[in-house]
Structures are given as structure tokens and as C-alpha cells.
Amino acid sequence: MASGSEGGFWLPPQGSTAAGGVDGLFDFIYWLNVFFFVLITGAVVYFVMKYKRKSDDQLATSQVGHNTLMEATWTFVPLILVIVIFAWGFRTYLNLTVAPEGAYQVKVTGQKWSWNFTHPDGTVNTGELHVPANRPVKLLLSSRDVIHSFFVPDFRIKQDAVPGRYTTAWFQAKAAGEHQVFCTEYCGKDHSAMLAKVLVLSEEEFDAGKWKVSKPPEGMSVADWGGDLYNKVGCKACHSVDGSKLVGPSFKGLFGREEKIQGQDPVMVDENYLRESIMDPQAKIVEGFAPAMPSYKGQLDDAKIDAIIEYIKTLK
Amino acid sequence: MNATTTQAAVDHADAPYEVDYLNCKKGIRHWLITVDHKRIGVMYLWSVIASFLLGGVLALLIRAELWGPGETIMGPDTYNRVFTLHGLAMVFLFIIPGIPAAFGNFVLPLMLGAKDVAFPRLNLASFYVYVVGSVMALWAIIAGGVDTGWTFYTPYSTGVSGSVMMMTLAAFVLGFSSIFTGLNFIVTVHKMRAPGMTWDRLPLAVWAFYATAIIQVMATPVLGITLLLLAMERALGVGIFDPQLGGDPVLFQHFFWFYSHPAVYVMILPGMGVMSELITTFARKTIFGYRAIALSSIAIAVISFLVWGHHMFVSGQSAYAGMIFSFLTFLVAIPSAIKVLNWVATLYGGSISLETPMLYAIWFLILFTIGGLTGIFLGTMGTDVHLHDTYFVVAHFHYVMMGGTVMAFFGALHYWWPKMFGRMYNEKLAKIAAWLVFIGFNITFFTQFVLGSRGMPRRYYDYLPEFETLHKISTSGTWFLGVAVLMMIGYLFSSLKKGEKAPANPWGARSLEWSIQSPPIEHNFHEIPTVVEGPYEYPKAGAKA
Ligand SMILES: [Cu+2]
Ligand SMILES: [Cu+2]
């Protein structure tokens, strides 16, 4: 009742090979919970009804204060049960966390407030993790700023991404499809918007590699795609499009204006300046702002940068 | 008077009224410099209730914001501050000091047959330190805009502009207040027991306060060390927690939980103590398994120091460290389970009356059982990976903390109110409020188990549309809770003026605090009583009393 590969009342669908094992354990604990809850609450309700005080001077009919056999039973039976659960839980945990040899490895980098995925051949994607079905995938997680946590409910996996070290997780997706990713370690303002998708492709489709080429999704113009990236990649957190000042300057009316630079001559905002600002933000710091912008080198390819530039151009 | 009141209470029932501790020295000045444990208890009571109301209003705001996805009543920055303040106010200003400092201070000496605590001045100092700590905390949060959650995880907490150092300092100052109270209780229990009050005649509430005091005295210094390390990092640039300086952010989590997991038991043990008093009194039964309950408090106090890593199964800590923490966590669950089963067994054959304090005791039994059982999912490593940092955890600890400690707090409030203020409240309204609390609580928090196991992360300002219905149900439950608390304020305050005068022993309980007039005189007992029996020696029907 609690679970099933399609998901149920309590749990989401099982998207990975390990999910079934977790759910089996979940179900076991669940039914044990139900059993003990009914037992305890049942006893309370029964006693309260049966021994309800009917007159003011009614006394208790028993004053038993001790029963060794009973007390031993309810110490040792739960003890044995929890030891079983403990051992089962540890085994499930190892299945869930120790990746098999030869898994396809992806580097996952968290940063306020987006996820980046670096594949073995250097392909980098933001917000979308493409993986093949039926092949183990190992994630090497890390963070550029604060602690984040990578959570895929359908796979029953979660692992913190910690700055300054690597942690690992793995899964093997059962079939082609889409799975939601959440950040589950509180990381500030847009913590709840730090989402991503795992896109599971069939092995042929994955190996064909079409997914690597960045191009706007079907039916979307380049500038609209730029707007979409602005949201997903995380520019939104520091740059507004309505003229208001956040951590960084607003994009509104930016293109074509003259910008004052700290310690340098003013520059005219054109495509090259925008490109440089994104790839090497420390090269020219806009007056009145802190050098707080991270570089997007290696994270955004040419197609994406062009799209963002096109988008900025539309913000008159 | 009913047949079971203690002999002492019967003696006093006809005794003429004497000036009580509330009336003996009037005027605010006398209150502010009082060293009377009862007055200090009362001052603590008002303070923790104020903190509870603050935390409660914030909780209503949080749930209102979550009524729908996106912005409902506030933006994300405000939301993050609101849930941080909710957690901090509830944990540090309400639950930790709540039962021990307010009710413990009031009843512990009375239960022991003592005229005061061992160090009355230290007791007053603890109250002022609490006030200073609270002001510091509120100032740090409101002026500094702390938005880190009550857990202050580094490096987020060291990177944001908010005054985290100030807040940690405040927590440490508040910790000192707990240490003062704890030290006082330990010495009082050792040294101030009335003649004949042997260790196995101590009311179980006293045992619980004692175990709590031990944890407080041992755990709080760790908070001080953490603070010192944070200060060294910030001021001297020594890398300890900050990876940019070569530190280890996960180390902070070890420190934090090394303090905060035992602190969880500081929050629940006093509530368990109250439970033993309520169940025996309203069932007119001797407690089942006195020794098991008393010793399990001590067992909890010791083992609770060894389980902190169960908060860190997905932090990257080694699988084998996780394994040991998981195992010890299951061990510490057993004494709590024993207590629950002992309370249930105590009901057997009793003469059970469902007055308001007892209703809260029943709520505790049911809700704490759910809280404890759902903890198994979280102590088990294989299932915790999925559930960690989701609403499942939020639901679990609210069942333990609110379903457990807060129910015990409400129970204690209604149980000792007549003793503290000498007035009875309106029983009918109190019962209605108790039912509203139970219903509202379950609507609010049971849904959160489902939200969490389906994947809804905690501390989310915004959420996916698939979670909306459950969030709406959860939010609507909080309105019942809000109404219940308003009712409570209404009937309790009006009882102070209009309530019927309380007799010495309205519930027919047998511990010493009920053997003296309500409210007690300034020095509690004219003569230190001599104790000849345990606190739960209720007569049995048919036997000669
Ligand atoms: Cu995050
Ligand atoms: Cu813990």
C-alpha cells in the first residue's frame, strides 16, 4: 500500500534500480509503526473507557507497580526489532551509496542557486542532467559556495554537496523519462528555486550525443531561450530586468549605454563587453558594485552566451 | 474533598488562609529582586509564554505564506527570516527553559519538601541572564536579519551579512542561564530533600528535572567552544569551518549536533516527568515501573551524547561512522519506548478522570508515540537518505516537540495553575481548547509526513504545484491551533480575577506540593514535613485505607 513501482500514497514512483529496496524497508517499518500505534493507542482508549471514573470517590481497582516478565518483554522485543531494522537499513544504505565499478561519472557542482553537470567529455549543462537508462551513473558532487544537497525523490537518493571536498552518489535509472531534482540543504534566498531535472535517455539516444549540442528548445526563439537561461542559470538572483538594483546592475537598458568602470575608462556596452563580463567578470568592475559575480567560463558554451546576449539586447 | 487526598492536605483543608507568596510583598520592586523560587518560576512562566506566543504567531505566518506556491503574503527574504526566528524563539526561548525553569522552579522544592532551592540568588541570576540572552537573540535576529535557520550551518552562516556571532553568543548566554538552573536543581535534589524523602520516593518529575540538569551542565560548554572557534576564525582568520580558509564546514555540524542532540532531550525529558505526575494523579494509580522510568531518564541523559551523527547521514560522513550513530540512536529509543509503555500500563485498573490536564497527557501518549515511531524511519540509514531534510522530518520533530513537550507544558500549566495562582479555570472551555489543539495539530502536521515522503523539501519558500493541496490542508490546521491558544489566554487570565478559589489539592494528588495551601505561603512549609511513603501511594478499592 505504501509503495509500488508506480508510486503510491506515501512515496513517489520508483525511477531507479535501488528504489525498490528502499521502499521494501520503508514498508516494513511502516507496517511495524501501524501495528505498534494501534496497539498503544488501542490500549490507551480501551483503558480510558473501561476504567473511567464514575463517582468522585471511586478508587483504582489495582495498584500493581511492577511486573518483571512484562517489563522484560517490552524491553527486549523492541530491542530485537530495532536491531533487525538497523542492520537492514545499513545494508540498504550501502546499496544506495556505493557505486558499482565502471559507472558513467558526472561531476555535479552546486552554486547559489543552480546545478551544473560536467560530463567526462567536457560537456557542461546547467539545470539538466542527461543520463543513459540502464547504466550506473556515479555523481561526484561539490559546491562553489555554501553547502547544497542533491535530492532526486524518484531515485531515493540524496547527498550533500560541500565546498572544498567531493562527495559521491550513484543511481541506475530504469527507463527513459524525466525526474525532478531539489536542493535540500538550505542555501538562502532562492533555495526553493534551486531545481533541476534528470533527463534519462535510451542508451542509443544518449550515445548518439545530440543532447550535447546546445540549441534552443523546439519552437523557442534565441532571445527567449536567453531569457530562459537567465532564469535557470542563476543570473536572476543578482540581476533584475526591471531596472531595480540587486547584487549586480539591472539588465534593463544596459545594451548600448556607456558604463563607468572602477579605475578604468568608461566603456560602451556591446556584445564583446557583455561576453567578457560573463566569462571574466573581474576584468572590469562596474562602478558602485562589489566584485561579486562568479565566472561562467566552462559552464556556458558559445551558443548559450549568444542567447543571453540576445536576450539582454531586448531589454530596452 | 474526595477520599484519596493525602493526610496532610486534609489537615490543611480547614486550616485558615494565610498570606500567600503572591500577596506577601507586593509591588514590582519586590518581584524584581525576589529570591523566592515560586516568584522566579512565575516570572519565567510569563517570559516563556510570551516567547511561545511570538513563535506561534510566526508559525501562523509561515503557514499562511505556504497557502499557495509563489508569493502569498511575504517575499523569500522575509520568509527565511521568519522561519529562522520561529525556530530560534521556540527552541531557545520557549522549549528549553519552558518546563524546567517555569514549573521546575516552582514545584521542585515543594516536591522535595524544601523551603527553597539550594542557591536562591543564583536562581534569580539565571532569570536575568535568560532575559539578557533573549534580548540579545531578538536583537541579533531582527537587527541583523539572521536567515540561516536555527541550525546556523557554515559556510552559509559565516557568509551572510546577518549577525550570526551575536546570535551564537546569545545562545551561549541562554545556555548559562540553563546551567545556573541545572546546577541549582542538582544540588537541591542532593541536599535539600526533606527527612524520609529517599531517592526512591522522589516524584518522577524530580528525576526528570535532575536528568535534564545533568545534560544542561554537560552540553552547554560545547556551545561555548563552538562560539570561541567561530570567533577565532572571524577575528584571526584561522581556518576552522570555512573552506576558503582551509577549514571544514562539516566540522561545524558535528559541534552543532553534539550540543543540539542532547538539547533535544533537555526539551523532552521534563515533559516526560510531567507525564508521570499527570497519569498517576488522574488515574489514582501508583506508577507502573517507577525504577524503569527513573533510570531510563538517566540512560537517556548519557546515551544522548553519543548519537549526534544521525543528523548527518548524507553529509559525506563515513558510512561506518554513520553505522555506529544509527545503532546508538536505536538504543536511545528504547528507554523512551519503555516510558510510554509504563504510562499505558499505569492506566490499567485505574480510576481515570479526563480533566483537562489528563486530556493533554493522553494527547502526549498518542502524539509522542507517532513522533517516536516515525523516528525509526529517520534513524534507519537506508530510509533516512530519502527523508532527510524533507517535511517528513519537520512532521516528526513537531510530533515529538509539540506533540510531546508542548502537550506536557499545557498539561502542566492546567495542572499546577490552581497551585500557582490559587484559582480554578473554566473547565468546559479548557476541554474545548484541548480538543481543538488535538485536532488542529494533527491536521497541520500529519499532512507533513505525506508531503515529506513524497519529496517536498523543508525550508522551501516556494513549491511545485503537485504539493499544493497538502500544503493547504496543513495550513488550515494551524487556525484551529490559533483559536485554541486564544481561548486558553482568555480563560486562564479571566480565572485570575473571576475563577473559583482553588482548594489545596483539587486533583487529589499525593506529592508534597498538594499538601500545602494554594497558593503556598512564602516559605512553603511551616515545618519541614517528614516523608513516610512514595509519591504515588494511592489506595486500592476494597482495601483498608
Ligand atoms: Cu542549494
Ligand atoms: Cu538528534
CSV table of C-alpha atoms in Angstrom, one decimal, chain B residues 50-61 86 89-90:
chain,number,residue,atom,x,y,z
B,50,ALA,CA,5.5,35.4,25.7
B,51,SER,CA,8.2,33.6,23.6
B,52,PHE,CA,5.7,30.8,22.8
B,53,LEU,CA,3.2,33.4,21.5
B,54,LEU,CA,5.9,35.1,19.4
B,55,GLY,CA,7.0,31.8,17.9
B,56,GLY,CA,3.3,30.8,17.4
B,57,VAL,CA,2.4,33.9,15.5
B,58,LEU,CA,5.4,33.4,13.3
B,59,ALA,CA,4.3,29.8,12.7
B,60,LEU,CA,0.9,31.1,11.6
B,61,LEU,CA,2.7,33.5,9.2
B,86,HIS,CA,10.3,30.9,14.7
B,89,ALA,CA,12.3,31.5,19.6
B,90,MET,CA,10.6,28.1,20.0
